[in-house]
Amino acid sequence: TGGVAKHVDPPSEAASSFSDTATFSTDGAVREAPLWRKAGLKILCSITCFVAATLTLEHFAEEPVAKVSRQVMEKIGLLGLFAVVLLADGLPQPFTYVPLIFIAVQGAVPKPIVFAVCAAASYSAALCGYAVGACIRRRGCAVSVFTWLQESHPHVPEMLERKGATGVALAALLPVPLALATWTAGSFRVNIWRFLLAGLCRCPKILL
């Protein structure tokens, strides 16, 4: 008894393309899920630790903290506060200026003024960072600089490459140095008008 051989057509190019796209999308989802989960945990832990530390200091050492805070603000003033935030958000370094915001508030500086100064400094840092990134690209040393940036925070350049200005906005809300996002955005030539809007996304984090 002879069987009838069945002819199987090879997969079409469209099917292959769809399969590749689906595989890529799945891989992207697998990569992004742990990233956002990790970022969310970092934000939650940061807020929890800050609130706990603030309540502890206000309960057990309110007067000494207020006295030291007033002395610090008398020394540096609002200009010093602006300069520290500008450097902290303008350079790719791991330190935060949140304790300085706490000191300013405890030093009897009105909260709206503290927010305005810090927001203006952070936005200025974002603009400077974009200019630095564009300058680095023109001078041809982008490879070495951004290799270092990618090694320290590998998800930031990848996120900006995929999402553009939206990636800048997300990075501004996440617990990562803002300069990593702004320098990379300048190097990638992210649309400047969208970048100007994305840079404002640091303000909610300062407000918290």
PDB file of C-alpha atoms in Angstrom:
ATOM      1  CA  THR A   1       0.000   0.000   0.000  1.00  0.00           C
ATOM      2  CA  GLY A   2       1.592   3.287  -1.020  1.00  0.00           C
ATOM      3  CA  GLY A   3       1.009   6.367   1.044  1.00  0.00           C
ATOM      4  CA  VAL A   4       0.370   9.704  -0.561  1.00  0.00           C
ATOM      5  CA  ALA A   5       3.198  12.094   0.203  1.00  0.00           C
ATOM      6  CA  LYS A   6       1.950  15.373   1.543  1.00  0.00           C
ATOM      7  CA  HIS A   7       3.539  18.537   0.250  1.00  0.00           C
ATOM      8  CA  VAL A   8       4.200  21.093   2.982  1.00  0.00           C
ATOM      9  CA  ASP A   9       4.789  24.626   1.813  1.00  0.00           C
ATOM     10  CA  PRO A  10       7.647  26.478   3.469  1.00  0.00           C
ATOM     11  CA  PRO A  11       6.596  29.295   5.791  1.00  0.00           C
ATOM     12  CA  SER A  12       6.022  32.519   3.975  1.00  0.00           C
ATOM     13  CA  GLU A  13       8.187  35.576   4.532  1.00  0.00           C
ATOM     14  CA  ALA A  14       5.290  37.343   6.217  1.00  0.00           C
ATOM     15  CA  ALA A  15       4.847  34.480   8.667  1.00  0.00           C
ATOM     16  CA  SER A  16       8.570  34.425   9.385  1.00  0.00           C
ATOM     17  CA  SER A  17       8.582  38.165   9.910  1.00  0.00           C
ATOM     18  CA  PHE A  18       5.600  37.934  12.240  1.00  0.00           C
ATOM     19  CA  SER A  19       7.285  35.139  14.178  1.00  0.00           C
ATOM     20  CA  ASP A  20      10.468  37.173  14.551  1.00  0.00           C
ATOM     21  CA  THR A  21       8.490  40.196  15.679  1.00  0.00           C
ATOM     22  CA  ALA A  22       6.540  38.138  18.195  1.00  0.00           C
ATOM     23  CA  THR A  23       9.746  36.628  19.544  1.00  0.00           C
ATOM     24  CA  PHE A  24      11.306  40.073  19.838  1.00  0.00           C
ATOM     25  CA  SER A  25       8.234  41.458  21.591  1.00  0.00           C
ATOM     26  CA  THR A  26       8.191  38.548  24.004  1.00  0.00           C
ATOM     27  CA  ASP A  27      11.875  38.951  24.748  1.00  0.00           C
ATOM     28  CA  GLY A  28      11.356  42.680  25.251  1.00  0.00           C
ATOM     29  CA  ALA A  29       8.513  42.025  27.676  1.00  0.00           C
ATOM     30  CA  VAL A  30      10.663  39.539  29.570  1.00  0.00           C
ATOM     31  CA  ARG A  31      13.477  42.098  29.792  1.00  0.00           C
ATOM     32  CA  GLU A  32      11.246  45.009  30.795  1.00  0.00           C
ATOM     33  CA  ALA A  33       9.195  43.222  33.458  1.00  0.00           C
ATOM     34  CA  PRO A  34      12.059  42.689  35.925  1.00  0.00           C
ATOM     35  CA  LEU A  35      13.334  46.218  35.197  1.00  0.00           C
ATOM     36  CA  TRP A  36      10.074  47.937  36.125  1.00  0.00           C
ATOM     37  CA  ARG A  37       9.536  45.635  39.068  1.00  0.00           C
ATOM     38  CA  LYS A  38      12.998  46.477  40.351  1.00  0.00           C
ATOM     39  CA  ALA A  39      12.476  50.204  39.770  1.00  0.00           C
ATOM     40  CA  GLY A  40       9.135  50.117  41.563  1.00  0.00           C
ATOM     41  CA  LEU A  41      10.687  48.355  44.546  1.00  0.00           C
ATOM     42  CA  LYS A  42      13.471  50.934  44.646  1.00  0.00           C
ATOM     43  CA  ILE A  43      10.988  53.803  44.660  1.00  0.00           C
ATOM     44  CA  LEU A  44       8.864  52.164  47.343  1.00  0.00           C
ATOM     45  CA  CYS A  45      11.900  51.417  49.536  1.00  0.00           C
ATOM     46  CA  SER A  46      13.272  54.940  49.075  1.00  0.00           C
ATOM     47  CA  ILE A  47       9.992  56.597  50.049  1.00  0.00           C
ATOM     48  CA  THR A  48       9.503  54.254  53.012  1.00  0.00           C
ATOM     49  CA  CYS A  49      13.030  54.818  54.345  1.00  0.00           C
ATOM     50  CA  PHE A  50      12.798  58.590  53.886  1.00  0.00           C
ATOM     51  CA  VAL A  51       9.434  58.850  55.640  1.00  0.00           C
ATOM     52  CA  ALA A  52      10.640  56.617  58.486  1.00  0.00           C
ATOM     53  CA  ALA A  53      13.841  58.639  58.930  1.00  0.00           C
ATOM     54  CA  THR A  54      11.937  61.942  58.819  1.00  0.00           C
ATOM     55  CA  LEU A  55       9.386  60.861  61.415  1.00  0.00           C
ATOM     56  CA  THR A  56      12.125  59.502  63.669  1.00  0.00           C
ATOM     57  CA  LEU A  57      14.149  62.709  63.544  1.00  0.00           C
ATOM     58  CA  GLU A  58      11.087  64.909  64.090  1.00  0.00           C
ATOM     59  CA  HIS A  59      10.003  62.819  67.069  1.00  0.00           C
ATOM     60  CA  PHE A  60      13.326  62.316  68.861  1.00  0.00           C
ATOM     61  CA  ALA A  61      15.488  65.230  67.715  1.00  0.00           C
ATOM     62  CA  GLU A  62      13.216  67.921  66.359  1.00  0.00           C
ATOM     63  CA  GLU A  63      14.871  70.902  68.047  1.00  0.00           C
ATOM     64  CA  PRO A  64      18.530  69.933  67.361  1.00  0.00           C
ATOM     65  CA  VAL A  65      17.699  69.104  63.733  1.00  0.00           C
ATOM     66  CA  ALA A  66      15.891  72.418  63.267  1.00  0.00           C
ATOM     67  CA  LYS A  67      18.829  74.305  64.809  1.00  0.00           C
ATOM     68  CA  VAL A  68      21.439  72.597  62.602  1.00  0.00           C
ATOM     69  CA  SER A  69      19.227  73.023  59.539  1.00  0.00           C
ATOM     70  CA  ARG A  70      18.891  76.762  60.143  1.00  0.00           C
ATOM     71  CA  GLN A  71      22.648  77.060  60.516  1.00  0.00           C
ATOM     72  CA  VAL A  72      23.250  75.174  57.269  1.00  0.00           C
ATOM     73  CA  MET A  73      20.768  77.302  55.333  1.00  0.00           C
ATOM     74  CA  GLU A  74      22.250  80.485  56.763  1.00  0.00           C
ATOM     75  CA  LYS A  75      25.630  79.375  55.419  1.00  0.00           C
ATOM     76  CA  ILE A  76      24.649  78.220  51.918  1.00  0.00           C
ATOM     77  CA  GLY A  77      21.422  80.151  51.310  1.00  0.00           C
ATOM     78  CA  LEU A  78      19.065  79.533  48.423  1.00  0.00           C
ATOM     79  CA  LEU A  79      21.886  80.050  45.928  1.00  0.00           C
ATOM     80  CA  GLY A  80      23.826  77.219  47.536  1.00  0.00           C
ATOM     81  CA  LEU A  81      20.729  75.000  47.434  1.00  0.00           C
ATOM     82  CA  PHE A  82      20.340  75.787  43.727  1.00  0.00           C
ATOM     83  CA  ALA A  83      24.018  75.013  43.046  1.00  0.00           C
ATOM     84  CA  VAL A  84      23.950  71.649  44.851  1.00  0.00           C
ATOM     85  CA  VAL A  85      20.825  70.468  43.013  1.00  0.00           C
ATOM     86  CA  LEU A  86      22.246  71.705  39.693  1.00  0.00           C
ATOM     87  CA  LEU A  87      25.435  69.703  40.193  1.00  0.00           C
ATOM     88  CA  ALA A  88      23.640  66.638  41.559  1.00  0.00           C
ATOM     89  CA  ASP A  89      21.269  66.410  38.570  1.00  0.00           C
ATOM     90  CA  GLY A  90      23.788  67.706  36.040  1.00  0.00           C
ATOM     91  CA  LEU A  91      26.541  65.158  36.683  1.00  0.00           C
ATOM     92  CA  PRO A  92      26.273  61.349  36.471  1.00  0.00           C
ATOM     93  CA  GLN A  93      26.886  60.615  40.145  1.00  0.00           C
ATOM     94  CA  PRO A  94      25.016  58.368  42.606  1.00  0.00           C
ATOM     95  CA  PHE A  95      24.303  60.827  45.444  1.00  0.00           C
ATOM     96  CA  THR A  96      20.902  62.371  46.100  1.00  0.00           C
ATOM     97  CA  TYR A  97      20.031  65.880  47.273  1.00  0.00           C
ATOM     98  CA  VAL A  98      16.893  64.776  49.127  1.00  0.00           C
ATOM     99  CA  PRO A  99      18.572  65.269  52.560  1.00  0.00           C
ATOM    100  CA  LEU A 100      19.361  68.862  51.569  1.00  0.00           C
ATOM    101  CA  ILE A 101      15.707  69.466  50.698  1.00  0.00           C
ATOM    102  CA  PHE A 102      14.811  68.128  54.156  1.00  0.00           C
ATOM    103  CA  ILE A 103      17.370  70.452  55.748  1.00  0.00           C
ATOM    104  CA  ALA A 104      15.998  73.437  53.840  1.00  0.00           C
ATOM    105  CA  VAL A 105      12.437  72.703  54.986  1.00  0.00           C
ATOM    106  CA  GLN A 106      13.563  72.132  58.583  1.00  0.00           C
ATOM    107  CA  GLY A 107      15.578  75.344  58.367  1.00  0.00           C
ATOM    108  CA  ALA A 108      12.334  77.335  58.159  1.00  0.00           C
ATOM    109  CA  VAL A 109      12.515  77.961  54.412  1.00  0.00           C
ATOM    110  CA  PRO A 110       8.942  77.919  53.043  1.00  0.00           C
ATOM    111  CA  LYS A 111       8.180  74.724  51.139  1.00  0.00           C
ATOM    112  CA  PRO A 112       6.986  76.505  47.951  1.00  0.00           C
ATOM    113  CA  ILE A 113      10.312  78.350  47.774  1.00  0.00           C
ATOM    114  CA  VAL A 114      12.300  75.150  48.332  1.00  0.00           C
ATOM    115  CA  PHE A 115      10.322  73.433  45.591  1.00  0.00           C
ATOM    116  CA  ALA A 116      10.718  76.353  43.165  1.00  0.00           C
ATOM    117  CA  VAL A 117      14.495  76.573  43.696  1.00  0.00           C
ATOM    118  CA  CYS A 118      15.056  72.816  43.403  1.00  0.00           C
ATOM    119  CA  ALA A 119      12.766  72.448  40.378  1.00  0.00           C
ATOM    120  CA  ALA A 120      14.486  75.342  38.573  1.00  0.00           C
ATOM    121  CA  ALA A 121      17.923  73.903  39.337  1.00  0.00           C
ATOM    122  CA  SER A 122      16.937  70.397  38.203  1.00  0.00           C
ATOM    123  CA  TYR A 123      15.410  71.692  34.966  1.00  0.00           C
ATOM    124  CA  SER A 124      18.513  73.767  34.292  1.00  0.00           C
ATOM    125  CA  ALA A 125      20.602  70.649  34.869  1.00  0.00           C
ATOM    126  CA  ALA A 126      18.462  68.751  32.351  1.00  0.00           C
ATOM    127  CA  LEU A 127      19.050  71.422  29.694  1.00  0.00           C
ATOM    128  CA  CYS A 128      22.788  71.471  30.424  1.00  0.00           C
ATOM    129  CA  GLY A 129      22.879  67.672  30.254  1.00  0.00           C
ATOM    130  CA  TYR A 130      21.257  67.676  26.821  1.00  0.00           C
ATOM    131  CA  ALA A 131      23.842  70.199  25.600  1.00  0.00           C
ATOM    132  CA  VAL A 132      26.688  68.126  27.081  1.00  0.00           C
ATOM    133  CA  GLY A 133      25.423  64.993  25.325  1.00  0.00           C
ATOM    134  CA  ALA A 134      25.192  66.794  21.992  1.00  0.00           C
ATOM    135  CA  CYS A 135      28.685  68.224  22.471  1.00  0.00           C
ATOM    136  CA  ILE A 136      30.133  64.800  23.317  1.00  0.00           C
ATOM    137  CA  ARG A 137      28.628  63.390  20.130  1.00  0.00           C
ATOM    138  CA  ARG A 138      30.115  66.171  17.983  1.00  0.00           C
ATOM    139  CA  ARG A 139      33.566  65.717  19.489  1.00  0.00           C
ATOM    140  CA  GLY A 140      33.591  62.010  18.658  1.00  0.00           C
ATOM    141  CA  CYS A 141      34.198  60.700  22.181  1.00  0.00           C
ATOM    142  CA  ALA A 142      30.657  59.399  22.579  1.00  0.00           C
ATOM    143  CA  VAL A 143      31.672  55.735  22.346  1.00  0.00           C
ATOM    144  CA  SER A 144      33.912  55.740  25.409  1.00  0.00           C
ATOM    145  CA  VAL A 145      31.630  57.970  27.476  1.00  0.00           C
ATOM    146  CA  PHE A 146      28.413  56.075  26.763  1.00  0.00           C
ATOM    147  CA  THR A 147      30.092  52.712  27.155  1.00  0.00           C
ATOM    148  CA  TRP A 148      30.829  53.780  30.712  1.00  0.00           C
ATOM    149  CA  LEU A 149      27.267  55.055  31.202  1.00  0.00           C
ATOM    150  CA  GLN A 150      25.794  51.826  29.855  1.00  0.00           C
ATOM    151  CA  GLU A 151      27.938  49.737  32.177  1.00  0.00           C
ATOM    152  CA  SER A 152      26.752  51.678  35.232  1.00  0.00           C
ATOM    153  CA  HIS A 153      23.040  51.811  34.271  1.00  0.00           C
ATOM    154  CA  PRO A 154      22.520  49.569  31.214  1.00  0.00           C
ATOM    155  CA  HIS A 155      18.740  50.015  31.038  1.00  0.00           C
ATOM    156  CA  VAL A 156      18.822  53.822  30.624  1.00  0.00           C
ATOM    157  CA  PRO A 157      20.426  54.085  27.127  1.00  0.00           C
ATOM    158  CA  GLU A 158      18.296  51.165  25.914  1.00  0.00           C
ATOM    159  CA  MET A 159      15.126  52.793  27.222  1.00  0.00           C
ATOM    160  CA  LEU A 160      15.983  56.128  25.581  1.00  0.00           C
ATOM    161  CA  GLU A 161      16.861  54.485  22.295  1.00  0.00           C
ATOM    162  CA  ARG A 162      13.449  52.783  22.205  1.00  0.00           C
ATOM    163  CA  LYS A 163      11.225  55.468  23.733  1.00  0.00           C
ATOM    164  CA  GLY A 164      12.981  58.790  23.064  1.00  0.00           C
ATOM    165  CA  ALA A 165      11.623  61.701  25.122  1.00  0.00           C
ATOM    166  CA  THR A 166       9.227  59.338  26.918  1.00  0.00           C
ATOM    167  CA  GLY A 167      12.297  57.505  28.186  1.00  0.00           C
ATOM    168  CA  VAL A 168      13.653  60.787  29.572  1.00  0.00           C
ATOM    169  CA  ALA A 169      10.370  61.362  31.406  1.00  0.00           C
ATOM    170  CA  LEU A 170      10.443  57.858  32.871  1.00  0.00           C
ATOM    171  CA  ALA A 171      14.088  58.204  33.917  1.00  0.00           C
ATOM    172  CA  ALA A 172      13.279  61.518  35.617  1.00  0.00           C
ATOM    173  CA  LEU A 173      10.739  59.722  37.797  1.00  0.00           C
ATOM    174  CA  LEU A 174      12.964  56.735  38.562  1.00  0.00           C
ATOM    175  CA  PRO A 175      15.727  56.563  41.205  1.00  0.00           C
ATOM    176  CA  VAL A 176      18.539  56.932  38.650  1.00  0.00           C
ATOM    177  CA  PRO A 177      20.896  59.888  38.095  1.00  0.00           C
ATOM    178  CA  LEU A 178      19.114  62.363  35.812  1.00  0.00           C
ATOM    179  CA  ALA A 179      22.339  63.140  33.958  1.00  0.00           C
ATOM    180  CA  LEU A 180      22.416  59.601  32.545  1.00  0.00           C
ATOM    181  CA  ALA A 181      19.139  60.296  30.749  1.00  0.00           C
ATOM    182  CA  THR A 182      19.857  63.868  29.665  1.00  0.00           C
ATOM    183  CA  TRP A 183      23.385  63.202  28.401  1.00  0.00           C
ATOM    184  CA  THR A 184      22.157  60.171  26.457  1.00  0.00           C
ATOM    185  CA  ALA A 185      19.195  62.128  25.068  1.00  0.00           C
ATOM    186  CA  GLY A 186      21.532  64.836  23.792  1.00  0.00           C
ATOM    187  CA  SER A 187      23.762  62.270  22.142  1.00  0.00           C
ATOM    188  CA  PHE A 188      20.785  60.500  20.527  1.00  0.00           C
ATOM    189  CA  ARG A 189      19.386  63.845  19.297  1.00  0.00           C
ATOM    190  CA  VAL A 190      16.047  63.309  21.011  1.00  0.00           C
ATOM    191  CA  ASN A 191      13.493  65.847  19.770  1.00  0.00           C
ATOM    192  CA  ILE A 192      14.275  69.035  21.716  1.00  0.00           C
ATOM    193  CA  TRP A 193      10.658  70.188  22.144  1.00  0.00           C
ATOM    194  CA  ARG A 194       9.584  66.839  23.549  1.00  0.00           C
ATOM    195  CA  PHE A 195      12.686  66.813  25.719  1.00  0.00           C
ATOM    196  CA  LEU A 196      11.726  70.207  27.188  1.00  0.00           C
ATOM    197  CA  LEU A 197       8.429  68.697  28.324  1.00  0.00           C
ATOM    198  CA  ALA A 198      10.022  65.473  29.554  1.00  0.00           C
ATOM    199  CA  GLY A 199      12.486  67.430  31.707  1.00  0.00           C
ATOM    200  CA  LEU A 200       9.570  68.719  33.799  1.00  0.00           C
ATOM    201  CA  CYS A 201       8.846  65.185  35.014  1.00  0.00           C
ATOM    202  CA  ARG A 202      11.514  65.573  37.702  1.00  0.00           C
ATOM    203  CA  CYS A 203       9.233  68.057  39.493  1.00  0.00           C
ATOM    204  CA  PRO A 204       6.810  65.474  40.963  1.00  0.00           C
ATOM    205  CA  LYS A 205       9.745  63.589  42.433  1.00  0.00           C
ATOM    206  CA  ILE A 206      11.052  66.797  44.060  1.00  0.00           C
ATOM    207  CA  LEU A 207       7.576  67.579  45.350  1.00  0.00           C
ATOM    208  CA  LEU A 208       7.354  64.196  47.080  1.00  0.00           C
TER     209      LEU A 208
END
